[in-house]
Amino acid sequence: MRYILLFFALYLLPWLKLSAQISPLPITGKYNDMPLIEVFSQLEENYPIRFFYDPAWVDSISVSLEAEGLNLEEFLDKLIDGTDLEYHLEKSGRIIFTKGHKIVKLPENFFKEEIPEEPKRITYSIFDKKEDPELLRSVPDVESREFTIGDQPNASGEATISGYIRMSSTGEPLIGASVFITSPFVGATTNAFGYYMLTLPQGNYRLHFKSVGMVETTRKINLRGDGQFDLKMDEDIIPLDEIVVQGELNIINSIQTGRITLDQVTIKTMPTILGEIDIMKISLTLPGVQTVGEGASGFNVRGGATDQNLILLDDVVVYNPSHLFGFFSAFNPDAIKGAGLYKSSIQADYGGRISSVLDIAIREGSKKKLNVSGGISPVSAKVTIDGPLKKDTTSFLLGIRSTYSDWLLEELNDDPELKNSSAFFGDVIGKIHHQANNNNSFTLSGYHSQDRFVLNDDTVYRYSNTNVMCKWRKTINHRLFSTVSLGFTEYNYKISNETSPANAFELNYGIQNSTFKGSFDWLPNANHGIKFGLNTTLYRLNPGSIKPIGGESIVDPRILNEEKGLETALYLGDEYKYNDRLSIYAGLRFSHFGLLGPGRQFKYLPGFSRETQFITDTVSFGKGSLIKAYSGPEYRFSSRYKLRNQSSIKFSYDRTQQFIHQLTNTTAVSPTDTWRLSNAFVKPQIGDQYSVGWYRTFPAYGINISVEGYYKKVRNLLEYKSGADLLVNEVLETDVINARGKSYGMEVFFRKKSGKLNGWISYTYSRALVKALGPFKVEQINQGEFFPANFDKPHNLAVVTNYKFNRRINMSTNIVYTSGRPVTFPIATYQFRGNTYSHFPERNQLRIPDYFRLDYSVNIEGNHKIKKPFHGSWSFSIYNLTGRNNAYSIFARTEDGKVQVFQLSVFAEPIPTLTYNFRF
Amino acid sequence: MRTVTRNILINVSLAALLMQCVEPFEIEIPGGSDFIVVDGLITDQPGPYVVNISVSSPLGFNDAVPVNDASVSVEEEGGITETFTLESPGQYVSSSLQGVAGRRYRLLISTRDGSRYQSDWVTLKPSPPIDSVYWEFDQRRSMEGQVEGVQFFVDTHDPENNTKFYRYRWTETWTYFAPFATTLDYLGDLKTAIRDYNRTCWIDEASRVINLASSQGNVKDVISNQSLNFVSTETNRLNIRYSILVEQLVMNEDEYNYWKGLKETNAETGELFDKQPQSLISNVVNIDNPDETVLGYFSVSGVSTQRVFIQRGDLPEGTTVKSLYAKCELIELEFSDPFSLAEREVLRNIKWGVWMFVNFSGPAFLVTTPECADCTIRGGYTTRPDFWVD
């Protein structure tokens, strides 16, 4: 740490005007084991001096002291002898005590502030002179001081300023922080190392620094030549425990379309479901992000299937991002720093899924002090601890969350059938960050989640995620940065049923992957940001096994051979700033996928649909041999053109490829869904997306507006034959259909970020269509015409508002309206073999009713006094306030010989929840 | 394997976990709801065989609309084509056709408007004999709480490993007694007549559920412990003597998948993670317009059967079985002798159907309600079935 930084807090009491100058005055007194506070007050009574201190520092100190004609400084030296207090003596007679650090010189205007009527907390940063002579000022003063950058003017008349922006408390780099001047509006954002680079004509500027959750600040600079300017930003003081969506800070400036960042910031807004703050649920209120319904795991981005989202937790893939079949996000919100969602403009360093990237980062622990936070809701309890392992160098974070009762099952349902059901979930998340020196940092993070359900004392479901990642970041020089990481992911599930000894079985599925990533950020100059690197992933799958349990079981053991695949990608991308208005990103990712032996591949009779009776031959492959390979380039392009200061237009085109596919025959993601690798019959999915957008900010009102449109085509989408059996299926190719997808839409996002009333309105019109036109009738759905995908919901509206009554109380509402999703339900009844049945029309030609929901919540913060070590907050929320019975699905059942159509609703009543959160 | 998969999917009734709500849903269907429905079955058992032709109705209208003016015939490959004759509305019946294992059959239909329909050729697969039909006295949970009853199972196997696809249907027959049966028919106005003594009745009920089994994926073509019917003691079926005739119908994979789809789409949807409903593919198509939706299926099956009896005494001691006649009472009417004018007036106006006279010899008359005196009123028949063994 180059600066020693001190948070210095004083409670300034109603104030006596002290104007008399004091000459060194002899102090005489005798104090025998007297509390320091009393000593102070006696002195204040007897001499024209005044003490400033934090009572917490001194209330345990007593002094025994005899003074005869000491001057003030000698006296004070004696007074603090043996304590860790330091003092600063002002000419005016003010004596300011600090703890641990000495104030070398106070800012000149330190006491010139208007003194408020009420006790008020003031925070100043005071820098030690020895550490940084340039910044020996209070914050406001630093802002008015001019810094000279560079001394060798360039011939071009331009100069480049660059540097690191870090968080003052932890020293961790601030990613995506903005550095900009306002007129004209020119700016840059920091990269993954917190490094920024900005080229401006030589001259005088006021440089603004902004980052989510940080106190915004500015610096006056006199830019004479190329030079470095580093900055540490202070965290905003109000609580940081809630995750809230933050629209892209500089939507005008960034080059990407379809990008949303979710950050840990300072307000509690979104009403929660059963008291849990949930990144995934929040993202569903953003344009272009949808779900098939409550109780559905996963999300759909711009008409993409749920398996087309690359969900990364600290750079490692998470296969099942939810607990309890999708009702809760699998990520403990207290341990999450933030997330970025990329709906388009997916840059070349990301790959492997065709729809979107949700990149979630685990928070780094504080390198200064130990923090504990936690909460309890009717469903779960959680606690997160973080702090230094070695001060200023190494930090840790550990978060644990678990259900502690079957509250849900017991309270929400009286069905006697459920008395023997239980549901459990829990997760552990951890991170160690070590800043070896300014140029090298190491991260080790890990995640484990478990779910277990017993439904009706019958079938037991278990699933778990395990992730481990280690990363080394190195600054090679100020132009070149490298990141090397190794990651490991495992996802397993197990389903067992031992009710009937003859049919007792256990079904297992598992996927593992090991990933190596090496990437370089190269900034040859301020106009180019080049990224290149290599990613490889080795997949190992147990595609499924069914085993009998016990000697009586006649279940045929059925074990699919392990599948192995290697995905490798090389990429190179350059973000090029042509001029202040136009920036272009061009990237190329070249992906290669190989399915590796040992394995078998069936051959089918040509001219027939792939069915088991047409298998003519089986080809076996030895260990390590290449069964099938695919490779291809993925082009990534985006550009941004600034129209005026406050608006810009952007265009992007992306091609993405996907070699691993989730098999789901059900409407929503279910725990029995499995991932399989591409093989000779299941080809890689390839997506092409074109996206355009217009962006506008009104900084004076804190308002951002964006309008984006997209068109996307997907090849080799997986659809399923009617009644396809996807579990433990060795001849999967006989049940899948090669389909094509097409989606398009328009997204409007209006966001007001500041003010008492803030929030956003997001509206999306979109369509997602599928076409399955195989050569054989069984490979056709709806006669090979385009039909709506399961998640095709044309209209989506979300209105999220948050009203802050004061710093402690806020109220928020969340309104969601969407079109009903397509379903297939019966349209006719008929008699067959003495029974009445219903006839279902072609797939997805009908829709469930439109969806509407209103949520409401109130959050009450505890006292904000900093000396209070313990902070608690209450959150009361009502989910689905109007109690509307939103249809999850429409289905028919033959009951008493009559076909009836029913609507199934989830959370059909208002659900109130009270949650308590704390930290200290 | 298929069984296992099905269990898994059925059991993900996560709906259970939620504050959920299921309620009827009103729909309006754009376009029509009338599709031709073909329902035919040819077996290797003696005929006659029946093919039903009807037209589907909108939801909520359960009456089939029969098609009476079609020409229906079944062709045996390389053999005769027999035209079926209309016997009752929409029902076409064979005369001499006899299904033979190993032969192939197809159904041909032409309707009055000139549409011609035809099924695929279907091979009649022979059914292996049923190894055993057996039962266990068991308890199970139901909406009413714990109930007791008899669970039937079937075991079967095909030593040739050829059959693989099975469907079970059954017919239950049980007997019951009217407790106060009488031969006396009171005609009113103090006149009586002799009537049939309907004390012992038998009643039949055919299964309605789709019960499928497959050994596909098992090493051997063995069906073991396949659950059939559950007979609760809350019904009167086990009160005296009960019999079940289990029929095993075998079929090809296509028909099996049709039944499976029918079962899945009609009974098992509604839970959160159920499979997508499917548009079922009939093996009957319109020759001239293959895109026309045809509902139903032309089945060709080998059949084997087994019958099992259960006597009340076979149940565990102390088992209570509900009786339909628990509320029957014999009421004694006392009259003065001779009848007073008022009493005579009462007797004259008593009608059969309200009271049944068990004894009409006076001065005390024994009466009961008709259903306690005549078992046929509960829907049974009094002719002892041929198969019935006491």
mmCIF file of C-alpha atoms in Angstrom, chain A residues 655-892:
data_model
loop_
_atom_site.group_PDB
_atom_site.id
_atom_site.type_symbol
_atom_site.label_atom_id
_atom_site.label_comp_id
_atom_site.label_asym_id
_atom_site.label_seq_id
_atom_site.Cartn_x
_atom_site.Cartn_y
_atom_site.Cartn_z
ATOM 1 C CA ARG A 655 -21.249 -15.636 -34.386
ATOM 2 C CA THR A 656 -21.169 -18.117 -31.556
ATOM 3 C CA GLN A 657 -20.847 -21.877 -31.376
ATOM 4 C CA GLN A 658 -21.893 -24.386 -28.791
ATOM 5 C CA PHE A 659 -20.687 -27.950 -28.450
ATOM 6 C CA ILE A 660 -22.554 -29.034 -25.362
ATOM 7 C CA HIS A 661 -26.304 -29.313 -25.226
ATOM 8 C CA GLN A 662 -28.866 -29.653 -22.540
ATOM 9 C CA LEU A 663 -31.505 -32.223 -23.220
ATOM 10 C CA THR A 664 -34.877 -31.203 -21.969
ATOM 11 C CA ASN A 665 -38.145 -32.633 -22.995
ATOM 12 C CA THR A 666 -40.122 -30.626 -20.545
ATOM 13 C CA THR A 667 -41.353 -27.085 -20.621
ATOM 14 C CA ALA A 668 -38.981 -25.863 -17.976
ATOM 15 C CA VAL A 669 -35.566 -26.987 -16.942
ATOM 16 C CA SER A 670 -35.977 -29.961 -14.675
ATOM 17 C CA PRO A 671 -33.492 -31.758 -12.490
ATOM 18 C CA THR A 672 -33.501 -34.688 -14.838
ATOM 19 C CA ASP A 673 -32.107 -32.660 -17.681
ATOM 20 C CA THR A 674 -28.749 -33.789 -18.850
ATOM 21 C CA TRP A 675 -25.966 -32.218 -20.806
ATOM 22 C CA ARG A 676 -24.471 -34.116 -23.713
ATOM 23 C CA LEU A 677 -21.623 -33.372 -26.036
ATOM 24 C CA SER A 678 -21.838 -32.937 -29.745
ATOM 25 C CA ASN A 679 -21.251 -36.095 -31.709
ATOM 26 C CA ALA A 680 -21.593 -37.247 -35.282
ATOM 27 C CA PHE A 681 -25.356 -36.714 -35.135
ATOM 28 C CA VAL A 682 -25.743 -33.892 -32.656
ATOM 29 C CA LYS A 683 -24.025 -31.063 -34.441
ATOM 30 C CA PRO A 684 -22.740 -27.920 -32.773
ATOM 31 C CA GLN A 685 -25.314 -25.164 -32.433
ATOM 32 C CA ILE A 686 -24.286 -22.077 -34.327
ATOM 33 C CA GLY A 687 -25.796 -18.683 -33.704
ATOM 34 C CA ASP A 688 -25.561 -15.492 -35.719
ATOM 35 C CA GLN A 689 -26.843 -12.331 -34.186
ATOM 36 C CA TYR A 690 -27.147 -8.822 -35.580
ATOM 37 C CA SER A 691 -27.891 -6.077 -33.135
ATOM 38 C CA VAL A 692 -28.338 -2.312 -33.346
ATOM 39 C CA GLY A 693 -28.970 0.180 -30.635
ATOM 40 C CA TRP A 694 -29.477 3.815 -29.790
ATOM 41 C CA TYR A 695 -28.445 5.151 -26.392
ATOM 42 C CA ARG A 696 -29.049 8.422 -24.705
ATOM 43 C CA THR A 697 -28.292 9.826 -21.292
ATOM 44 C CA PHE A 698 -29.649 12.824 -19.485
ATOM 45 C CA PRO A 699 -27.029 13.198 -16.793
ATOM 46 C CA ALA A 700 -28.757 16.091 -15.116
ATOM 47 C CA TYR A 701 -31.718 13.868 -14.333
ATOM 48 C CA GLY A 702 -29.767 10.662 -13.931
ATOM 49 C CA ILE A 703 -31.700 9.138 -16.787
ATOM 50 C CA ASN A 704 -30.512 6.609 -19.346
ATOM 51 C CA ILE A 705 -32.526 5.458 -22.298
ATOM 52 C CA SER A 706 -31.639 2.741 -24.720
ATOM 53 C CA VAL A 707 -33.401 1.134 -27.635
ATOM 54 C CA GLU A 708 -31.966 -2.019 -29.118
ATOM 55 C CA GLY A 709 -33.053 -4.316 -31.878
ATOM 56 C CA TYR A 710 -31.736 -7.721 -32.831
ATOM 57 C CA TYR A 711 -32.139 -10.535 -35.282
ATOM 58 C CA LYS A 712 -30.762 -13.943 -34.544
ATOM 59 C CA LYS A 713 -30.530 -17.199 -36.429
ATOM 60 C CA VAL A 714 -29.559 -20.494 -34.902
ATOM 61 C CA ARG A 715 -28.603 -23.642 -36.729
ATOM 62 C CA ASN A 716 -28.647 -27.168 -35.313
ATOM 63 C CA LEU A 717 -31.022 -26.441 -32.522
ATOM 64 C CA LEU A 718 -32.125 -29.568 -30.711
ATOM 65 C CA GLU A 719 -35.772 -30.486 -30.791
ATOM 66 C CA TYR A 720 -37.253 -33.789 -29.767
ATOM 67 C CA LYS A 721 -39.490 -36.305 -31.314
ATOM 68 C CA SER A 722 -42.781 -36.679 -29.554
ATOM 69 C CA GLY A 723 -42.360 -38.766 -26.451
ATOM 70 C CA ALA A 724 -38.594 -38.823 -26.743
ATOM 71 C CA ASP A 725 -36.855 -40.583 -23.893
ATOM 72 C CA LEU A 726 -33.812 -38.578 -22.993
ATOM 73 C CA LEU A 727 -32.657 -40.284 -19.831
ATOM 74 C CA VAL A 728 -29.843 -42.768 -20.108
ATOM 75 C CA ASN A 729 -30.343 -43.017 -23.793
ATOM 76 C CA GLU A 730 -27.446 -44.424 -25.709
ATOM 77 C CA VAL A 731 -29.079 -43.839 -29.049
ATOM 78 C CA LEU A 732 -29.948 -40.259 -28.390
ATOM 79 C CA GLU A 733 -29.785 -39.500 -32.073
ATOM 80 C CA THR A 734 -32.950 -41.515 -32.592
ATOM 81 C CA ASP A 735 -34.902 -39.123 -30.411
ATOM 82 C CA VAL A 736 -33.598 -35.733 -31.431
ATOM 83 C CA ILE A 737 -34.434 -33.589 -34.379
ATOM 84 C CA ASN A 738 -32.185 -31.084 -35.969
ATOM 85 C CA ALA A 739 -34.065 -27.798 -35.962
ATOM 86 C CA ARG A 740 -33.466 -24.180 -36.835
ATOM 87 C CA GLY A 741 -34.225 -21.185 -34.720
ATOM 88 C CA LYS A 742 -35.018 -17.607 -35.566
ATOM 89 C CA SER A 743 -35.611 -14.772 -33.171
ATOM 90 C CA TYR A 744 -35.909 -11.042 -33.357
ATOM 91 C CA GLY A 745 -37.001 -8.259 -31.118
ATOM 92 C CA MET A 746 -36.788 -4.737 -29.885
ATOM 93 C CA GLU A 747 -35.872 -3.694 -26.370
ATOM 94 C CA VAL A 748 -36.526 -0.352 -24.744
ATOM 95 C CA PHE A 749 -34.928 0.486 -21.453
ATOM 96 C CA PHE A 750 -35.581 3.625 -19.477
ATOM 97 C CA ARG A 751 -33.731 4.048 -16.276
ATOM 98 C CA LYS A 752 -33.612 6.752 -13.664
ATOM 99 C CA LYS A 753 -30.742 6.151 -11.358
ATOM 100 C CA SER A 754 -30.772 9.028 -8.959
ATOM 101 C CA GLY A 755 -33.225 10.938 -6.893
ATOM 102 C CA LYS A 756 -35.665 9.876 -4.264
ATOM 103 C CA LEU A 757 -37.672 8.087 -6.861
ATOM 104 C CA ASN A 758 -35.582 5.826 -9.022
ATOM 105 C CA GLY A 759 -35.952 2.625 -10.939
ATOM 106 C CA TRP A 760 -36.507 1.504 -14.479
ATOM 107 C CA ILE A 761 -38.995 0.601 -17.108
ATOM 108 C CA SER A 762 -38.088 -2.066 -19.555
ATOM 109 C CA TYR A 763 -40.177 -3.140 -22.481
ATOM 110 C CA THR A 764 -39.350 -5.839 -24.974
ATOM 111 C CA TYR A 765 -41.106 -7.011 -28.064
ATOM 112 C CA SER A 766 -39.607 -10.243 -29.244
ATOM 113 C CA ARG A 767 -40.337 -13.428 -31.080
ATOM 114 C CA ALA A 768 -38.600 -16.779 -30.891
ATOM 115 C CA LEU A 769 -39.443 -19.332 -33.528
ATOM 116 C CA VAL A 770 -38.352 -22.860 -34.289
ATOM 117 C CA LYS A 771 -38.519 -24.871 -37.436
ATOM 118 C CA ALA A 772 -38.053 -28.620 -37.588
ATOM 119 C CA LEU A 773 -38.108 -29.934 -41.108
ATOM 120 C CA GLY A 774 -36.261 -33.195 -41.230
ATOM 121 C CA PRO A 775 -36.478 -35.496 -44.225
ATOM 122 C CA PHE A 776 -38.787 -37.917 -42.405
ATOM 123 C CA LYS A 777 -42.175 -37.389 -40.873
ATOM 124 C CA VAL A 778 -40.981 -38.133 -37.346
ATOM 125 C CA GLU A 779 -38.388 -35.421 -37.766
ATOM 126 C CA GLN A 780 -40.960 -32.797 -38.588
ATOM 127 C CA ILE A 781 -42.861 -30.707 -36.126
ATOM 128 C CA ASN A 782 -45.913 -28.818 -37.315
ATOM 129 C CA GLN A 783 -45.272 -29.880 -40.911
ATOM 130 C CA GLY A 784 -41.889 -28.234 -40.890
ATOM 131 C CA GLU A 785 -43.267 -24.716 -40.498
ATOM 132 C CA PHE A 786 -41.826 -22.186 -38.068
ATOM 133 C CA PHE A 787 -43.607 -22.465 -34.755
ATOM 134 C CA PRO A 788 -43.236 -20.441 -31.551
ATOM 135 C CA ALA A 789 -40.604 -21.683 -29.147
ATOM 136 C CA ASN A 790 -41.732 -22.569 -25.636
ATOM 137 C CA PHE A 791 -40.451 -19.263 -24.357
ATOM 138 C CA ASP A 792 -41.803 -17.051 -27.126
ATOM 139 C CA LYS A 793 -43.451 -14.234 -25.180
ATOM 140 C CA PRO A 794 -43.844 -11.258 -27.486
ATOM 141 C CA HIS A 795 -44.574 -8.513 -24.976
ATOM 142 C CA ASN A 796 -42.579 -8.010 -21.821
ATOM 143 C CA LEU A 797 -42.900 -5.054 -19.533
ATOM 144 C CA ALA A 798 -41.205 -4.521 -16.208
ATOM 145 C CA VAL A 799 -41.527 -1.432 -14.069
ATOM 146 C CA VAL A 800 -39.282 -1.311 -11.058
ATOM 147 C CA THR A 801 -39.576 1.677 -8.799
ATOM 148 C CA ASN A 802 -37.889 2.518 -5.585
ATOM 149 C CA TYR A 803 -38.781 5.403 -3.384
ATOM 150 C CA LYS A 804 -36.414 6.522 -0.654
ATOM 151 C CA PHE A 805 -38.199 8.246 2.172
ATOM 152 C CA ASN A 806 -34.899 8.830 3.869
ATOM 153 C CA ARG A 807 -31.616 7.072 4.348
ATOM 154 C CA ARG A 808 -33.237 4.427 6.445
ATOM 155 C CA ILE A 809 -36.523 3.653 4.833
ATOM 156 C CA ASN A 810 -37.271 2.842 1.277
ATOM 157 C CA MET A 811 -40.166 1.285 -0.468
ATOM 158 C CA SER A 812 -40.136 -0.476 -3.765
ATOM 159 C CA THR A 813 -42.544 -1.988 -6.182
ATOM 160 C CA ASN A 814 -42.052 -4.279 -9.078
ATOM 161 C CA ILE A 815 -44.590 -4.685 -11.832
ATOM 162 C CA VAL A 816 -44.200 -7.398 -14.413
ATOM 163 C CA TYR A 817 -46.390 -7.981 -17.404
ATOM 164 C CA THR A 818 -45.669 -10.505 -20.134
ATOM 165 C CA SER A 819 -47.570 -12.214 -22.880
ATOM 166 C CA GLY A 820 -48.542 -15.762 -22.157
ATOM 167 C CA ARG A 821 -46.153 -18.339 -23.416
ATOM 168 C CA PRO A 822 -47.124 -20.862 -26.050
ATOM 169 C CA VAL A 823 -48.568 -24.099 -24.872
ATOM 170 C CA THR A 824 -50.239 -27.056 -26.338
ATOM 171 C CA PHE A 825 -53.492 -27.968 -24.722
ATOM 172 C CA PRO A 826 -56.444 -29.986 -25.942
ATOM 173 C CA ILE A 827 -58.990 -28.619 -28.348
ATOM 174 C CA ALA A 828 -61.264 -31.602 -28.824
ATOM 175 C CA THR A 829 -62.509 -34.706 -27.071
ATOM 176 C CA TYR A 830 -63.084 -38.071 -28.586
ATOM 177 C CA GLN A 831 -64.023 -41.585 -27.671
ATOM 178 C CA PHE A 832 -61.442 -44.308 -27.918
ATOM 179 C CA ARG A 833 -61.693 -47.807 -26.447
ATOM 180 C CA GLY A 834 -64.517 -46.776 -24.207
ATOM 181 C CA ASN A 835 -62.787 -43.787 -22.752
ATOM 182 C CA THR A 836 -62.864 -40.134 -23.515
ATOM 183 C CA TYR A 837 -59.595 -38.551 -24.526
ATOM 184 C CA SER A 838 -58.545 -35.138 -25.525
ATOM 185 C CA HIS A 839 -56.850 -34.158 -28.721
ATOM 186 C CA PHE A 840 -53.880 -31.836 -28.646
ATOM 187 C CA PRO A 841 -53.267 -29.625 -31.643
ATOM 188 C CA GLU A 842 -49.897 -29.015 -33.192
ATOM 189 C CA ARG A 843 -47.135 -27.844 -30.956
ATOM 190 C CA ASN A 844 -47.292 -24.393 -29.382
ATOM 191 C CA GLN A 845 -50.226 -23.036 -31.333
ATOM 192 C CA LEU A 846 -52.077 -21.814 -28.258
ATOM 193 C CA ARG A 847 -51.048 -19.525 -25.425
ATOM 194 C CA ILE A 848 -51.612 -19.348 -21.710
ATOM 195 C CA PRO A 849 -53.148 -16.113 -20.421
ATOM 196 C CA ASP A 850 -50.933 -13.083 -20.000
ATOM 197 C CA TYR A 851 -48.853 -12.802 -16.896
ATOM 198 C CA PHE A 852 -49.101 -9.965 -14.434
ATOM 199 C CA ARG A 853 -47.530 -9.566 -11.042
ATOM 200 C CA LEU A 854 -47.036 -6.763 -8.563
ATOM 201 C CA ASP A 855 -44.543 -7.056 -5.753
ATOM 202 C CA TYR A 856 -43.993 -4.661 -2.947
ATOM 203 C CA SER A 857 -41.373 -4.286 -0.285
ATOM 204 C CA VAL A 858 -40.277 -1.990 2.485
ATOM 205 C CA ASN A 859 -36.763 -1.958 3.829
ATOM 206 C CA ILE A 860 -35.843 -0.428 7.104
ATOM 207 C CA GLU A 861 -32.215 0.107 7.889
ATOM 208 C CA GLY A 862 -30.933 0.166 11.412
ATOM 209 C CA ASN A 863 -29.120 3.149 12.800
ATOM 210 C CA HIS A 864 -26.320 4.374 10.596
ATOM 211 C CA LYS A 865 -24.032 5.476 13.385
ATOM 212 C CA ILE A 866 -20.623 4.238 12.538
ATOM 213 C CA LYS A 867 -19.660 3.639 16.107
ATOM 214 C CA LYS A 868 -22.390 1.125 16.367
ATOM 215 C CA PRO A 869 -20.630 -2.030 15.371
ATOM 216 C CA PHE A 870 -23.763 -3.934 14.589
ATOM 217 C CA HIS A 871 -26.073 -3.002 11.757
ATOM 218 C CA GLY A 872 -29.366 -4.672 11.256
ATOM 219 C CA SER A 873 -32.016 -4.191 8.656
ATOM 220 C CA TRP A 874 -35.497 -5.481 8.170
ATOM 221 C CA SER A 875 -37.088 -6.200 4.899
ATOM 222 C CA PHE A 876 -40.748 -6.865 4.536
ATOM 223 C CA SER A 877 -41.949 -7.914 1.159
ATOM 224 C CA ILE A 878 -45.096 -9.162 -0.456
ATOM 225 C CA TYR A 879 -44.702 -11.172 -3.571
ATOM 226 C CA ASN A 880 -47.672 -11.107 -5.915
ATOM 227 C CA LEU A 881 -49.541 -8.477 -3.959
ATOM 228 C CA THR A 882 -52.696 -8.742 -6.040
ATOM 229 C CA GLY A 883 -52.725 -12.502 -5.620
ATOM 230 C CA ARG A 884 -53.349 -12.962 -9.298
ATOM 231 C CA ASN A 885 -53.489 -16.569 -10.388
ATOM 232 C CA ASN A 886 -50.945 -16.427 -13.128
ATOM 233 C CA ALA A 887 -51.070 -19.550 -15.195
ATOM 234 C CA TYR A 888 -47.910 -21.549 -15.229
ATOM 235 C CA SER A 889 -49.416 -24.053 -17.564
ATOM 236 C CA ILE A 890 -52.685 -25.177 -19.025
ATOM 237 C CA PHE A 891 -53.332 -28.854 -19.138
ATOM 238 C CA ALA A 892 -56.124 -31.327 -19.427
#
